[in-house]
XYZ file of N, CA and C in Angstrom:
477
model
N -71.867 -54.567 189.998
C -70.345 -53.503 189.801
C -71.250 -51.707 190.817
N -70.067 -51.476 191.529
C -70.054 -50.446 192.013
C -70.636 -49.059 191.666
N -71.742 -48.801 191.965
C -71.805 -47.347 191.623
C -70.890 -46.179 191.837
N -70.784 -45.258 190.924
C -69.771 -44.701 190.519
C -70.579 -42.986 191.541
N -69.658 -41.886 191.513
C -70.298 -40.650 191.922
C -70.625 -39.542 190.677
N -70.536 -38.770 190.835
C -70.481 -37.947 189.685
C -68.544 -37.190 189.462
N -68.907 -37.070 191.106
C -67.266 -36.658 190.864
C -66.343 -37.873 190.737
N -66.299 -39.188 191.208
C -65.142 -40.360 190.607
C -64.908 -40.228 189.155
N -66.508 -39.368 189.043
C -67.127 -40.124 186.995
C -65.969 -39.029 186.575
N -66.141 -37.840 186.292
C -65.466 -36.561 186.350
C -64.025 -36.622 186.825
N -63.424 -37.076 187.951
C -62.197 -37.099 187.973
C -61.571 -38.465 187.521
N -62.031 -38.874 187.440
C -61.647 -40.597 185.813
C -61.586 -39.889 185.312
N -62.077 -39.266 184.547
C -62.773 -38.818 182.527
C -61.392 -38.225 182.681
N -61.509 -36.913 183.454
C -60.587 -36.433 183.161
C -59.117 -36.355 183.790
N -58.720 -37.338 184.349
C -57.472 -37.797 184.503
C -57.216 -38.596 183.294
N -58.075 -38.963 182.489
C -57.851 -40.220 181.177
C -57.621 -39.012 179.946
N -57.954 -37.617 180.308
C -58.317 -36.222 179.437
C -56.484 -36.352 179.223
N -56.346 -35.799 180.150
C -55.285 -35.227 180.615
C -53.972 -35.775 179.972
N -54.055 -37.611 179.936
C -52.956 -38.561 179.277
C -53.460 -38.404 177.446
N -53.820 -37.425 177.613
C -54.216 -37.501 175.384
C -55.148 -37.168 175.125
N -55.963 -37.057 173.575
C -56.974 -36.929 173.545
C -57.545 -37.679 173.039
N -58.829 -37.274 173.454
C -60.396 -38.131 173.519
C -61.233 -37.633 172.522
N -62.657 -37.820 172.167
C -63.766 -36.686 171.627
C -64.399 -36.993 172.748
N -65.953 -36.865 172.249
C -66.568 -37.043 173.240
C -67.167 -38.162 173.172
N -67.647 -38.460 172.294
C -67.805 -40.626 171.980
C -66.881 -40.894 172.687
N -66.258 -40.859 172.927
C -65.423 -42.117 173.393
C -65.678 -41.579 174.691
N -65.585 -41.142 175.349
C -66.294 -40.520 176.913
C -67.066 -40.890 177.140
N -68.658 -40.829 175.727
C -70.117 -41.255 176.469
C -69.910 -42.842 176.426
N -69.231 -43.354 176.069
C -69.366 -44.667 175.142
C -68.470 -45.526 177.011
N -67.238 -44.279 177.478
C -67.208 -45.225 178.855
C -67.875 -44.884 179.869
N -68.174 -43.622 180.275
C -69.819 -43.652 180.846
C -70.746 -44.506 180.668
N -71.484 -45.215 179.384
C -72.585 -45.440 178.867
C -71.948 -47.183 179.841
N -70.440 -47.556 180.016
C -70.287 -49.547 180.092
C -70.644 -49.150 181.512
N -70.327 -48.045 182.463
C -69.923 -47.608 183.561
C -71.530 -48.090 183.964
N -72.296 -47.783 183.134
C -73.934 -47.054 183.685
C -74.535 -46.338 183.940
N -73.853 -45.274 183.749
C -74.039 -43.775 184.822
C -75.112 -43.238 184.110
N -76.093 -42.634 185.004
C -76.920 -42.060 184.287
C -77.378 -40.883 183.636
N -78.283 -40.728 182.880
C -78.302 -40.374 181.685
C -78.203 -38.097 182.367
N -78.500 -38.493 183.057
C -78.185 -36.624 183.884
C -77.069 -36.760 184.210
N -76.531 -37.451 185.323
C -74.974 -37.753 184.923
C -74.009 -36.996 183.961
N -74.022 -38.143 183.068
C -73.689 -38.407 182.287
C -73.466 -36.703 181.532
N -74.469 -36.294 181.169
C -74.892 -34.818 180.937
C -73.628 -33.922 181.483
N -74.520 -33.469 182.965
C -72.760 -32.806 183.016
C -71.802 -32.942 183.692
N -71.233 -34.007 183.739
C -70.222 -34.721 183.454
C -69.899 -34.158 182.119
N -69.868 -34.528 180.635
C -69.866 -34.128 179.456
C -69.913 -32.743 179.743
N -70.446 -32.060 179.697
C -70.689 -30.375 180.058
C -69.746 -29.484 180.859
N -68.863 -30.914 181.729
C -67.590 -29.493 182.894
C -66.925 -29.834 181.927
N -66.914 -31.264 181.275
C -64.953 -31.947 180.903
C -64.993 -30.304 179.510
N -65.887 -30.099 178.843
C -65.904 -29.632 177.510
C -65.687 -28.635 177.974
N -66.166 -27.585 178.574
C -66.628 -26.415 180.194
C -65.186 -25.969 180.318
N -64.353 -27.102 180.520
C -63.079 -27.466 180.891
C -61.458 -27.658 180.248
N -62.383 -27.924 178.974
C -61.129 -28.206 177.459
C -60.689 -29.044 177.972
N -61.477 -29.873 178.812
C -60.760 -30.831 178.451
C -60.945 -32.261 177.244
N -62.027 -31.809 176.584
C -62.491 -32.517 175.612
C -63.065 -31.512 174.907
N -62.137 -31.403 173.191
C -62.905 -30.798 172.106
C -62.061 -31.057 171.027
N -63.421 -32.080 170.483
C -62.968 -32.584 168.834
C -62.893 -31.881 168.185
N -62.746 -30.623 167.978
C -61.752 -30.418 166.459
C -59.863 -30.144 167.099
N -59.826 -30.163 168.177
C -58.329 -30.987 169.168
C -58.477 -32.205 168.725
N -58.711 -33.242 169.114
C -58.914 -34.786 168.923
C -58.926 -35.006 167.471
N -59.405 -34.060 166.229
C -59.692 -34.814 165.217
C -58.420 -33.934 164.602
N -57.455 -33.090 164.964
C -56.826 -32.426 164.404
C -55.070 -33.614 164.770
N -55.084 -34.319 165.943
C -54.631 -34.522 166.611
C -54.790 -36.064 165.442
N -55.561 -36.395 165.419
C -56.149 -37.824 164.744
C -55.388 -38.266 163.675
N -56.349 -36.998 162.977
C -55.629 -36.761 161.816
C -54.022 -37.371 161.690
N -53.353 -36.222 162.397
C -51.606 -36.359 162.006
C -51.344 -37.303 162.060
N -51.581 -38.102 163.240
C -51.292 -39.652 163.378
C -51.379 -40.187 162.777
N -52.412 -40.193 161.794
C -53.038 -41.488 161.499
C -52.161 -41.276 159.735
N -52.466 -39.798 159.339
C -51.604 -40.333 158.137
C -49.881 -40.194 158.754
N -49.641 -39.934 159.261
C -48.196 -39.996 159.941
C -47.564 -41.150 159.790
N -47.855 -41.652 160.543
C -48.066 -43.022 161.367
C -48.422 -43.910 161.495
N -49.799 -43.812 160.897
C -50.378 -45.873 160.293
C -49.844 -45.568 159.114
N -49.873 -43.769 158.513
C -49.753 -44.365 156.956
C -51.178 -44.761 156.210
N -52.485 -44.133 156.826
C -54.204 -44.460 156.403
C -53.864 -42.759 155.457
N -54.616 -43.222 154.370
C -55.121 -42.328 152.792
C -56.042 -41.514 153.880
N -56.835 -39.924 152.775
C -58.140 -39.347 153.370
C -59.206 -39.930 153.715
N -59.547 -40.955 152.432
C -60.652 -42.022 152.809
C -61.047 -43.062 154.312
N -59.790 -43.014 154.395
C -59.751 -43.868 156.207
C -59.777 -43.306 157.097
N -59.193 -42.363 157.285
C -58.908 -41.513 158.074
C -60.851 -40.488 158.108
N -61.167 -40.733 157.355
C -62.581 -39.720 157.029
C -63.527 -41.091 157.482
N -63.799 -41.398 157.663
C -64.376 -43.328 158.383
C -64.022 -42.848 159.288
N -63.247 -42.858 159.986
C -62.802 -43.429 160.900
C -63.009 -42.565 162.112
N -63.293 -40.856 161.686
C -63.451 -39.908 162.492
C -65.110 -40.467 162.791
N -66.109 -40.559 161.116
C -67.292 -40.858 161.453
C -67.067 -41.928 161.970
N -66.778 -42.959 162.871
C -67.513 -44.057 163.759
C -66.405 -43.090 164.813
N -66.042 -41.949 164.986
C -65.840 -41.839 166.558
C -66.643 -40.067 166.763
N -68.016 -40.266 165.538
C -68.789 -39.627 165.525
C -68.483 -38.047 165.620
N -67.472 -37.429 164.726
C -67.258 -36.637 164.783
C -67.915 -35.941 164.018
N -68.380 -34.435 164.011
C -69.485 -33.533 163.514
C -68.439 -33.514 161.774
N -69.568 -33.397 161.393
C -68.961 -33.191 159.725
C -68.208 -31.884 159.001
N -68.432 -30.714 159.003
C -67.822 -29.658 159.516
C -66.302 -29.584 159.768
N -66.060 -30.215 160.801
C -64.760 -30.420 161.507
C -64.366 -30.783 161.205
N -65.123 -32.569 160.610
C -63.817 -33.319 160.091
C -63.714 -32.904 158.551
N -64.378 -32.529 157.961
C -64.120 -31.324 155.800
C -63.192 -30.670 156.395
N -63.592 -29.852 157.323
C -61.811 -29.070 158.315
C -60.532 -29.538 157.673
N -60.662 -29.939 158.963
C -59.547 -31.219 159.833
C -58.750 -31.652 158.546
N -59.198 -32.205 157.918
C -59.208 -33.252 156.871
C -58.841 -32.319 155.582
N -59.313 -31.002 155.578
C -58.778 -30.662 154.053
C -57.915 -29.818 154.092
N -57.262 -28.523 155.989
C -55.638 -28.534 156.683
C -54.995 -30.211 155.548
N -54.821 -31.010 155.296
C -53.771 -31.635 155.429
C -53.657 -31.774 152.804
N -52.679 -30.764 152.929
C -52.548 -31.093 151.688
C -52.190 -32.635 151.040
N -51.901 -32.445 149.542
C -52.006 -33.627 148.480
C -50.344 -33.663 148.761
N -49.955 -33.280 148.899
C -48.462 -33.146 149.217
C -47.917 -34.198 150.258
N -48.268 -33.989 151.586
C -48.961 -35.210 152.594
C -48.782 -36.593 152.246
N -50.269 -36.117 151.603
C -50.320 -36.993 151.491
C -49.230 -38.545 150.026
N -49.142 -37.906 149.030
C -47.549 -38.305 148.177
C -46.716 -38.324 149.281
N -46.310 -37.783 149.671
C -44.962 -38.280 150.662
C -45.170 -39.423 151.837
N -46.550 -39.473 152.410
C -46.342 -41.039 153.058
C -47.172 -42.265 151.798
N -47.965 -42.311 150.498
C -48.182 -43.682 149.864
C -46.112 -43.405 148.980
N -45.635 -42.548 148.456
C -44.724 -43.427 147.957
C -43.649 -43.783 148.467
N -43.216 -43.642 148.892
C -42.214 -45.303 149.923
C -43.264 -46.443 150.169
N -44.607 -46.376 150.141
C -45.492 -47.123 150.985
C -45.847 -48.039 149.412
N -45.931 -47.060 148.151
C -45.551 -48.320 147.166
C -44.659 -48.679 146.631
N -43.644 -48.404 146.790
C -42.679 -48.141 146.205
C -42.169 -49.833 146.685
N -42.351 -49.822 148.286
C -42.451 -51.008 149.230
C -42.568 -52.448 148.512
N -44.286 -51.840 148.342
C -45.130 -52.743 147.369
C -44.551 -53.340 146.204
N -44.812 -52.498 145.136
C -44.151 -53.109 144.267
C -43.434 -53.919 144.402
N -41.725 -53.723 144.984
C -40.681 -54.840 145.051
C -41.269 -55.726 145.208
N -42.149 -56.244 146.461
C -42.597 -57.527 146.647
C -43.844 -58.194 145.740
N -44.573 -57.381 144.723
C -45.663 -57.908 144.132
C -45.758 -58.724 143.009
N -46.226 -60.008 142.944
C -45.702 -61.052 141.726
C -46.462 -60.375 140.846
N -46.142 -60.217 139.286
C -46.802 -60.647 138.224
C -46.740 -60.380 137.434
N -47.722 -60.732 136.348
C -47.716 -61.438 134.512
C -46.220 -59.760 133.996
N -47.159 -59.074 134.257
C -47.384 -57.824 133.150
C -46.877 -56.488 134.732
N -46.286 -55.133 133.583
C -46.983 -53.721 134.172
C -48.230 -53.311 134.545
N -49.316 -54.224 133.573
C -50.736 -53.603 133.951
C -51.171 -54.269 135.230
N -50.420 -55.241 134.952
C -51.123 -56.545 136.894
C -50.668 -55.946 137.978
N -48.942 -55.297 137.950
C -48.965 -55.491 138.747
C -49.380 -53.936 139.107
N -49.421 -52.448 138.349
C -50.058 -51.659 138.971
C -51.446 -51.885 139.190
N -52.257 -52.550 138.961
C -53.719 -53.505 139.395
C -53.771 -53.715 140.793
N -52.859 -54.249 141.082
C -52.097 -54.674 142.412
C -51.618 -53.524 143.426
N -51.933 -53.232 142.420
C -50.972 -51.368 143.838
C -51.835 -50.213 143.788
N -52.978 -50.574 143.030
C -53.680 -49.358 142.985
C -55.021 -50.353 144.353
N -54.426 -51.676 143.885
C -56.031 -51.885 144.935
C -55.337 -51.539 146.382
N -54.231 -52.256 147.235
C -53.430 -52.096 147.760
C -53.667 -50.105 148.320
N -52.628 -49.605 147.514
C -53.527 -48.270 147.992
C -54.706 -48.285 148.169
N -55.905 -47.648 147.451
C -57.026 -47.881 147.579
C -57.327 -48.326 149.134
N -56.739 -49.672 150.045
C -57.493 -50.620 150.862
C -56.543 -49.803 152.328
N -55.849 -48.529 151.996
C -55.045 -48.065 152.662
C -55.496 -46.545 152.935
N -56.858 -46.447 152.001
C -57.696 -45.161 152.100
C -56.832 -44.329 151.120
N -56.213 -44.227 150.743
C -55.891 -42.875 149.756
C -57.266 -42.774 148.171
N -57.173 -41.659 147.878
C -58.088 -41.582 146.258
C -57.215 -42.041 145.363
N -57.637 -41.653 144.112
C -57.728 -42.326 143.223
C -56.693 -41.385 142.546
N -57.155 -39.897 142.919
C -55.697 -38.862 141.436
C -54.266 -39.168 142.632
N -54.257 -39.989 143.946
C -53.280 -39.407 144.847
C -52.084 -40.625 144.157
N -53.520 -41.710 144.588
C -53.155 -42.987 143.621
C -52.381 -43.180 142.550
N -52.482 -42.067 141.716
C -52.514 -42.062 140.018
C -50.816 -41.576 140.127
N -50.884 -40.599 140.691
C -50.267 -39.958 140.623
C -48.538 -40.185 140.964
N -49.326 -41.665 141.895
C -47.569 -41.807 143.080
C -47.010 -42.765 141.794
N -48.072 -43.903 140.784
C -48.066 -45.019 139.553
C -47.583 -44.530 139.066
N -47.747 -43.507 138.265
C -47.261 -42.192 136.789
C -45.627 -42.210 136.884
N -44.970 -42.257 138.129
C -43.489 -41.576 138.847
C -42.957 -42.902 138.614
N -41.809 -43.194 137.705
C -41.024 -44.416 137.840
C -39.639 -44.707 138.844
N -39.717 -45.572 139.090
C -38.374 -45.557 140.028
C -37.095 -44.348 139.888
N -36.752 -44.735 138.176
C -35.892 -44.180 138.124
C -36.130 -42.635 138.336
N -37.170 -41.736 138.040
C -37.622 -40.675 137.556
C -37.149 -40.385 139.662
N -38.534 -41.187 140.324
C -37.317 -40.577 141.931
C -36.394 -40.680 142.053
N -35.371 -41.433 141.495
C -33.791 -41.268 142.343
C -33.433 -39.521 141.461
N -33.861 -39.449 140.373
C -33.382 -38.127 140.395
C -33.362 -37.188 141.325
N -34.768 -37.230 141.876
C -35.424 -35.678 142.842
C -33.547 -35.902 143.527
């Protein structure tokens, strides 16, 4: 593997950050795979942060918005994904608290309705148990799940 110069590493990562949001951990991992020297890593990261190419809070906001709206993930799954990206606890909590319960409900209700139609169960108890397991696997908290299960399909049509 050819050795990259500090300028080359910086320009490559800056171009990558200009295309989309990335966190510090992702950039450090790229440099680790490229076998970049530790001192060069530190200097490049400092330049990227100073130039606002990388901002973990901005990344976390975009990540949370995308995962909730498009991937239909719940709070716990998003929180775990942010933890895996090494986002600081205070940033993680602040960004997750910005998403209100209504947003999660708007995402979960259609998922539960769609899943309810496909579940084969002997009785309502078993059906609800399967729905709860499904929603928990998507990362939703039990209180949000409970709100969706308390509403019957007929009540939804009145809204």
